[in-house]
XYZ file of C-alpha atoms in Angstrom:
526
model
C 1.723 29.447 -9.352
C -0.385 26.537 -9.265
C -0.967 24.603 -12.181
C -3.896 24.064 -14.376
C -5.558 20.422 -12.981
C -6.774 18.398 -16.577
C -9.948 17.287 -16.221
C -9.469 12.643 -16.117
C -11.601 11.415 -18.969
C -14.203 8.498 -19.613
C -12.445 5.040 -20.103
C -14.634 4.810 -23.315
C -12.662 8.001 -24.387
C -9.633 5.281 -25.078
C -9.579 1.621 -27.113
C -9.778 -0.799 -25.288
C -6.896 -2.220 -26.297
C -4.927 0.820 -25.043
C -6.533 0.248 -21.647
C -5.273 -3.205 -21.421
C -2.195 -1.808 -22.397
C -2.436 0.252 -19.883
C -2.564 -1.802 -17.378
C -0.612 -5.119 -18.257
C 2.480 -2.525 -18.228
C 1.637 -0.529 -15.282
C 1.730 -4.568 -13.965
C 4.894 -5.101 -14.552
C 6.762 -1.908 -13.877
C 5.525 -1.879 -10.341
C 6.502 -5.609 -10.163
C 9.691 -4.132 -11.323
C 10.130 -1.288 -9.285
C 6.721 -0.669 -6.894
C 8.658 -2.273 -3.273
C 12.255 -3.775 -4.765
C 13.029 -1.515 -1.580
C 11.572 -4.549 0.649
C 13.603 -6.925 -0.972
C 16.454 -6.142 1.295
C 16.639 -9.953 3.057
C 17.486 -11.360 0.437
C 20.141 -8.310 -1.523
C 21.812 -8.508 2.509
C 23.776 -11.490 1.589
C 25.373 -10.265 -1.828
C 26.057 -6.493 0.500
C 28.373 -8.800 2.839
C 29.530 -10.609 0.026
C 30.759 -7.450 -1.521
C 32.348 -5.824 2.281
C 29.622 -3.092 2.360
C 30.376 -1.248 5.308
C 33.516 -3.977 5.909
C 35.915 -1.148 6.817
C 34.205 -0.370 9.581
C 35.082 -3.302 11.744
C 37.452 -3.182 14.515
C 40.831 -5.274 13.775
C 39.036 -7.609 16.761
C 36.259 -8.055 14.790
C 38.531 -8.415 11.797
C 41.169 -11.475 13.352
C 38.238 -12.852 13.881
C 36.519 -13.154 10.302
C 33.500 -12.562 12.144
C 31.058 -12.960 9.225
C 29.211 -9.679 9.682
C 31.283 -7.445 12.306
C 28.417 -4.945 14.900
C 29.065 -1.006 12.871
C 28.838 -2.841 9.280
C 25.537 -4.833 10.853
C 23.847 -1.012 12.078
C 24.964 0.847 8.279
C 23.697 -1.838 6.959
C 20.037 -2.070 8.783
C 19.858 1.814 8.691
C 20.179 1.264 4.991
C 17.339 0.185 5.159
C 15.662 1.785 7.987
C 15.624 5.205 6.075
C 14.126 3.819 3.823
C 11.363 2.327 4.907
C 10.531 5.528 6.015
C 10.885 7.073 4.140
C 8.801 5.090 1.863
C 6.096 6.197 4.220
C 6.792 9.088 4.365
C 6.810 10.516 0.881
C 3.397 9.241 0.563
C 1.406 12.419 1.663
C 3.980 14.193 -0.996
C 3.297 11.732 -3.651
C -0.375 12.684 -2.772
C -0.280 16.137 -4.109
C 1.990 16.096 -6.618
C -0.015 14.115 -8.429
C -3.535 15.606 -7.790
C -1.721 18.945 -8.549
C 0.377 17.393 -11.856
C -1.320 13.761 -12.889
C -0.229 10.121 -13.634
C 2.458 10.694 -15.195
C 4.749 13.322 -13.848
C 4.356 11.438 -10.608
C 5.143 8.363 -12.806
C 8.472 10.661 -14.296
C 9.742 12.132 -11.137
C 9.278 7.766 -9.693
C 11.503 7.208 -12.284
C 14.275 10.450 -11.931
C 14.111 8.548 -8.304
C 15.326 5.180 -9.344
C 17.307 5.899 -11.987
C 18.868 8.696 -9.333
C 19.620 6.045 -6.786
C 20.313 2.821 -9.100
C 23.671 5.002 -10.235
C 24.082 5.968 -6.657
C 24.347 2.325 -5.852
C 26.783 0.927 -9.342
C 29.187 4.334 -7.633
C 29.229 3.144 -4.401
C 32.579 2.574 -4.156
C 34.139 5.157 -5.771
C 31.995 7.449 -4.272
C 34.551 9.197 -1.760
C 32.922 12.167 -0.357
C 30.081 10.379 1.121
C 28.534 7.054 2.028
C 26.369 6.837 -1.603
C 24.546 3.263 0.234
C 22.348 5.517 1.530
C 20.774 7.991 0.480
C 21.266 5.762 -3.044
C 18.690 2.714 -1.059
C 16.711 5.742 0.033
C 16.011 7.182 -3.954
C 15.247 3.349 -5.254
C 12.544 4.130 -2.306
C 11.225 6.852 -3.341
C 10.572 5.936 -6.685
C 8.571 2.879 -5.309
C 5.333 5.211 -4.996
C 5.065 7.679 -7.839
C 4.904 5.338 -9.027
C 2.922 2.688 -7.643
C -0.026 5.405 -6.376
C -0.311 7.066 -8.960
C -1.425 2.935 -10.582
C -4.528 2.957 -8.718
C -6.861 5.272 -10.522
C -6.138 2.690 -13.265
C -8.851 0.382 -11.754
C -11.410 3.119 -13.296
C -10.737 1.405 -16.983
C -12.512 -1.600 -16.581
C -15.151 -0.675 -13.810
C -16.474 -4.181 -13.730
C -12.767 -5.935 -13.238
C -11.982 -3.141 -10.882
C -11.034 -5.971 -7.614
C -9.634 -7.528 -10.707
C -7.075 -5.193 -11.531
C -6.366 -3.593 -7.692
C -5.559 -6.468 -6.278
C -3.132 -7.738 -9.379
C -1.634 -3.625 -9.038
C -0.935 -4.280 -4.490
C 0.894 -8.230 -5.629
C 2.871 -6.144 -7.812
C 4.034 -4.159 -5.082
C 4.142 -6.872 -2.759
C 6.476 -9.843 -5.648
C 8.583 -6.565 -6.948
C 10.646 -7.690 -3.300
C 11.135 -10.941 -5.881
C 13.820 -8.760 -7.805
C 16.465 -8.583 -5.439
C 15.617 -12.289 -5.120
C 16.445 -12.823 -8.356
C 19.435 -11.432 -8.068
C 21.018 -12.679 -4.816
C 20.316 -16.287 -7.071
C 22.446 -14.864 -9.957
C 25.030 -13.773 -7.551
C 25.600 -16.979 -5.629
C 25.802 -18.657 -8.963
C 28.188 -16.736 -10.853
C 29.270 -14.051 -8.737
C 31.344 -10.502 -9.029
C 31.295 -11.745 -12.736
C 27.607 -9.887 -11.522
C 28.622 -7.188 -9.366
C 26.569 -4.218 -7.419
C 28.389 -2.208 -10.121
C 27.376 -4.190 -12.856
C 23.412 -5.390 -11.619
C 22.834 -1.681 -10.508
C 23.422 -0.060 -14.395
C 21.511 -2.721 -16.339
C 18.484 -1.965 -13.321
C 18.744 2.054 -15.355
C 16.883 -0.553 -18.114
C 13.948 -0.764 -15.746
C 12.857 3.021 -15.265
C 14.193 4.284 -19.124
C 11.518 1.697 -19.587
C 8.581 3.634 -17.810
C 9.950 6.534 -18.837
C 9.267 5.579 -21.765
C 5.719 3.672 -21.133
C 4.795 7.180 -18.663
C 5.536 9.450 -22.019
C 4.474 6.863 -25.242
C 1.175 4.244 -23.292
C 0.014 5.474 -20.451
C -2.303 8.413 -19.744
C -1.984 11.647 -19.073
C -5.013 12.463 -16.841
C -6.340 10.364 -14.489
C -9.691 8.048 -15.805
C -13.141 8.977 -14.414
C -14.507 6.944 -11.095
C -17.567 5.582 -11.596
C -19.495 7.387 -9.421
C -19.059 10.259 -12.093
C -18.711 8.170 -15.050
C -22.724 7.374 -13.395
C -22.848 11.307 -13.056
C -21.974 12.040 -16.798
C -24.776 9.802 -17.591
C -27.381 11.772 -15.924
C -26.258 15.044 -17.087
C -25.832 13.658 -20.369
C -29.580 11.951 -20.320
C -30.632 15.666 -18.467
C -29.460 17.939 -21.422
C -31.688 14.884 -23.994
C -34.357 15.949 -22.394
C -33.983 19.668 -22.795
C -33.179 19.151 -26.714
C -36.321 17.258 -26.392
C -38.112 19.972 -24.817
C -36.753 23.086 -26.874
C -37.054 20.479 -30.202
C -41.071 21.923 -29.620
C -39.925 26.028 -28.950
C -37.785 26.721 -31.781
C -38.263 26.044 -35.055
C -34.908 28.297 -36.766
C -32.665 25.661 -35.477
C -30.693 24.040 -37.898
C -32.655 20.659 -37.781
C -28.994 18.237 -38.462
C -26.951 20.615 -35.589
C -30.033 18.766 -32.884
C -29.848 15.549 -34.362
C -26.306 14.861 -33.918
C -25.817 17.332 -31.064
C -29.164 14.062 -29.530
C -26.649 11.367 -31.651
C -23.257 12.033 -29.863
C -25.608 12.348 -26.236
C -27.216 9.344 -26.802
C -23.875 7.868 -27.913
C -21.440 8.583 -24.799
C -24.918 7.199 -23.038
C -24.690 3.850 -24.556
C -20.639 3.162 -23.695
C -20.560 4.274 -20.528
C -23.863 2.314 -19.518
C -21.648 -0.519 -22.020
C -18.658 0.598 -19.629
C -19.839 -0.677 -16.619
C -21.374 -3.193 -17.476
C -26.144 -3.925 -17.350
C -27.374 -1.999 -14.595
C -23.801 -1.666 -13.135
C -24.569 1.859 -11.785
C -27.604 0.641 -9.376
C -25.105 -3.372 -8.732
C -22.341 -0.842 -7.458
C -24.724 0.557 -4.923
C -26.203 -1.267 -3.751
C -22.807 -3.729 -3.565
C -21.168 -0.776 -1.203
C -24.575 -0.128 0.803
C -24.253 -3.905 2.233
C -20.351 -3.384 2.818
C -21.610 -0.859 5.603
C -23.862 -2.119 6.778
C -21.670 -5.604 7.344
C -18.499 -2.651 8.541
C -20.606 -2.036 11.731
C -18.588 1.268 11.810
C -19.454 2.632 8.903
C -19.916 7.329 9.708
C -18.376 6.310 13.211
C -16.446 9.394 12.729
C -17.817 11.093 8.820
C -18.298 14.528 8.618
C -16.521 15.302 12.333
C -13.683 18.220 11.646
C -9.478 16.924 11.239
C -8.859 17.757 14.803
C -12.058 16.407 16.072
C -11.253 12.887 14.245
C -7.261 12.882 15.560
C -8.460 13.949 19.596
C -9.799 10.637 19.441
C -10.114 7.183 20.102
C -10.685 5.727 16.853
C -7.700 7.500 15.697
C -5.245 7.875 18.379
C -5.203 3.609 18.547
C -5.182 3.125 15.015
C -2.553 5.360 14.882
C -0.223 3.253 17.957
C -1.757 -0.127 17.306
C 0.206 1.264 13.566
C 3.207 2.547 15.072
C 3.798 -0.152 16.816
C 3.237 -3.296 14.572
C 5.189 -1.790 11.264
C 8.230 -1.248 13.023
C 8.183 -4.972 13.789
C 7.321 -6.222 10.821
C 10.179 -3.928 8.812
C 12.277 -5.063 12.492
C 11.985 -7.881 11.538
C 12.832 -7.987 7.211
C 16.167 -6.139 8.202
C 17.221 -9.043 11.145
C 15.728 -12.136 10.616
C 19.210 -13.696 9.789
C 21.309 -12.302 12.629
C 18.055 -13.077 15.125
C 17.404 -16.685 14.067
C 20.498 -17.570 14.553
C 20.798 -16.847 17.219
C 16.858 -18.873 18.270
C 18.451 -21.243 15.892
C 21.916 -21.513 17.112
C 22.328 -22.813 13.754
C 24.397 -19.903 11.123
C 23.378 -22.340 8.447
C 19.754 -22.678 9.960
C 19.526 -18.946 9.635
C 20.740 -19.166 6.372
C 18.530 -21.750 5.013
C 15.719 -20.007 6.727
C 16.594 -17.473 4.682
C 16.187 -17.927 1.902
C 13.373 -19.440 2.582
C 11.726 -15.925 3.674
C 13.068 -13.920 0.315
C 10.663 -16.682 -1.479
C 7.414 -16.938 1.124
C 7.610 -12.601 0.819
C 6.919 -12.317 -3.106
C 5.175 -15.563 -2.741
C 2.912 -14.399 0.893
C 1.531 -11.121 -1.205
C -0.112 -13.006 -4.148
C -1.571 -15.853 -2.697
C -3.064 -12.930 0.046
C -4.498 -9.792 -2.230
C -7.351 -12.345 -3.714
C -8.908 -13.263 0.079
C -8.395 -10.244 1.571
C -10.871 -8.999 -0.386
C -13.316 -11.185 0.559
C -12.412 -10.321 4.402
C -13.067 -7.366 4.662
C -16.402 -7.053 2.384
C -17.819 -9.998 3.615
C -16.988 -9.157 7.287
C -17.335 -7.255 10.461
C -14.267 -4.783 11.129
C -15.336 -5.817 14.558
C -14.074 -8.843 13.317
C -11.007 -8.259 11.103
C -9.100 -5.853 14.453
C -9.122 -9.108 16.272
C -8.076 -10.747 13.274
C -5.632 -7.881 13.038
C -4.457 -7.740 16.818
C -5.258 -12.170 17.446
C -1.670 -13.034 14.604
C 0.093 -9.558 15.270
C 0.441 -11.290 18.511
C 0.887 -14.742 17.240
C 3.711 -14.173 15.089
C 5.069 -12.345 19.049
C 5.389 -15.815 20.467
C 6.424 -18.055 17.306
C 9.039 -15.881 17.348
C 10.415 -15.615 21.115
C 10.434 -19.517 20.135
C 14.005 -21.334 19.991
C 12.620 -24.250 17.378
C 12.946 -24.446 13.512
C 9.826 -25.708 13.568
C 7.286 -22.300 15.290
C 10.643 -20.543 12.723
C 8.874 -21.725 9.909
C 5.344 -21.058 10.861
C 6.363 -17.618 11.916
C 7.490 -17.067 8.370
C 4.351 -17.668 6.468
C 1.644 -16.257 9.024
C 4.562 -13.230 8.467
C 4.744 -12.679 5.036
C 0.807 -13.927 4.683
C -0.607 -10.884 7.831
C 2.150 -8.713 5.962
C -0.401 -6.995 3.244
C -3.247 -7.752 5.332
C -1.763 -5.505 7.764
C -1.529 -2.655 4.766
C -4.709 -3.121 3.782
C -7.172 -3.584 7.158
C -5.016 -0.201 8.366
C -6.793 1.993 4.626
C -10.067 -0.188 4.974
C -10.002 1.502 8.749
C -10.244 4.512 7.938
C -11.887 4.383 4.901
C -14.383 3.201 7.157
C -14.309 4.963 10.681
C -13.239 8.762 9.195
C -14.581 8.924 5.782
C -13.432 9.870 2.658
C -13.105 13.937 2.228
C -10.516 13.335 5.244
C -9.329 9.949 4.231
C -5.540 11.592 2.793
C -4.622 13.424 6.270
C -5.757 10.890 8.467
C -4.274 7.743 6.991
C -1.179 9.921 5.777
C -0.453 11.072 9.062
C -0.702 7.164 10.597
C 1.454 6.169 7.705
C 4.295 9.085 8.028
C 3.938 9.241 12.010
C 4.889 5.107 11.770
C 7.582 6.148 9.774
C 9.469 8.121 11.591
C 9.379 6.025 14.328
C 10.909 3.289 12.641
C 13.688 4.753 12.931
C 13.720 3.446 16.644
C 15.158 0.298 15.184
C 18.411 1.417 15.235
C 18.711 1.718 18.919
C 16.974 -1.583 18.864
C 19.509 -3.344 16.607
C 21.958 -1.622 19.477
C 20.310 -3.266 22.168
C 20.393 -7.079 21.192
C 23.406 -6.510 19.890
C 25.080 -5.446 23.547
C 23.068 -4.159 25.645
C 21.681 -8.429 25.624
C 24.045 -9.702 24.424
C 22.391 -10.533 20.546
C 19.159 -12.502 22.095
C 16.811 -11.510 20.551
C 14.114 -12.354 22.130
C 13.936 -8.951 24.645
C 13.985 -6.533 22.303
C 11.524 -9.472 21.078
C 9.171 -9.701 23.955
C 9.127 -6.035 24.947
C 6.815 -5.804 20.973
C 4.725 -8.693 21.362
C 4.031 -6.727 24.701
C 3.561 -3.788 23.592
C 1.090 -4.383 20.460
C -1.006 -6.833 22.325
C -1.668 -4.228 24.903
C -3.114 -1.764 22.731
C -4.590 -3.901 20.283
C -6.339 -5.430 22.437
C -7.535 -1.858 23.354
C -8.185 -0.950 19.181
C -10.651 -3.665 19.408
C -12.081 -3.420 23.352
C -13.289 0.278 21.531
C -13.853 -0.842 18.624
C -16.101 -3.524 19.495
C -17.499 -1.383 22.115
C -18.063 1.159 20.290
C -19.505 -0.852 17.036
C -22.569 -2.388 19.458
C -23.686 1.527 20.072
C -23.420 2.366 16.174
C -25.282 -0.410 15.613
C -27.950 0.826 18.703
C -28.317 4.410 18.025
C -29.574 3.247 14.411
C -31.597 1.577 15.761
C -33.385 3.679 18.483
C -33.415 5.890 14.793
C -35.338 3.699 13.656
C -37.799 3.471 15.415
C -38.449 7.017 16.359
C -39.153 7.395 12.498
C -41.394 4.740 12.493
C -43.309 6.022 15.418
C -42.915 9.215 14.267
C -44.585 8.417 10.726
C -46.859 6.183 12.730
C -48.357 9.825 14.399
C -48.804 11.423 10.860
C -50.855 8.904 9.941
C -52.328 7.223 12.910
C -53.976 4.339 11.681
C -52.773 4.423 8.928
C -53.156 0.595 7.810
C -56.213 -0.320 9.720
C -57.781 0.273 6.113
C -56.856 -2.205 4.329
């Protein structure tokens, strides 16, 4: 039986101090757990040092004392691939649970997943009946979206600062990969004293903290959006007007009761107005209209059925681009060290680059987030798509070069590009298809891309066996695919944007002609 949905609450009903604490708490636990599995490149050397999957190496590989054997590399990367797929695929499930049960239940479920993952990882060596590392990492990945996605509604705690709050939460997600970086640095300093077993037992403090926060600090239901608050103001003002009219006709109504109701409604209107800021609703509406005009693609597929939207080039091209590019991104995260061991011809130089990447990945998210919003709000969608594809092609080309400078430039571009890529795809989806079908359209794109990520295992095997550890053939294949599909996407968006603008101008011209027909010489009297 479907549970009754709890009504959203207005931020004005909660004290400002409590709302600040809620936002701060969400930023902290997103920083500690939301995207921790994407720190795989940082924790992978620790797993190798701890001999995880070393038992699958051949006698020959053990005799040659290889740093990482073929089967070990495949199994470690498969562990990450499974987690990356789960992170994307479960977004649909998270949305459903969030809508039915609210952010508190979603957060508790996420913390349970994280606790299960930490326990499995901590006792993986003792568990012999099954491979506990894969489900352990999988549960850590599943917990991330369950605590991160419900936190978005906290941007409504302070509507005037919603952009800043979203940036803080997104930055916390991107920076959460640093958790494993700090663990690796500590491990290198004190060695086996901080083994995987001890670290993940200690990491259990994070899900315990999240459960405590969900029960005692975080809201049980979502906060109302700006649109809902504006609607509430209009309804309260209508009721006030009705009461003024009723007062003139009803002599028997208790004056004290009428006065009390009126003061309560006036207080609600005043508090919402103060929350939104001076002329907050009007300013918000004007900003949204400006964004829509700049984008050039707003409304391209609004009002169409899901079937029509998914059958259109608008959907097919962005879905194909996302599938290919997400595979490239996660493949690079999983294999940066072995790739550059071959390209740079030195294990030491590859280790140094890997360490630079571990630091740059969380910092890149923090640095890029403020500029991403500005770019998306002030630049047309055709330009955004061009930048998206151009940078993807640039990183793909740099990943073919056997030069140190190219490697470091590639890493810098990659860590800045990754948050931009995810945000640009969701922005494109919202503008083209609308919010009515956003969940289904965006969820299906990310879900399909996540499932396709399982091809990484095949790419790993081809690189190791077929191409003798040379990553360039696979990288070149992915570069050609992403450039071809991305080029087609840019051309389609550019052509259709021009047609949309032309149609808009024609509609405005026709409307002007109709007005002139209805009021011939309407201006001559002046």
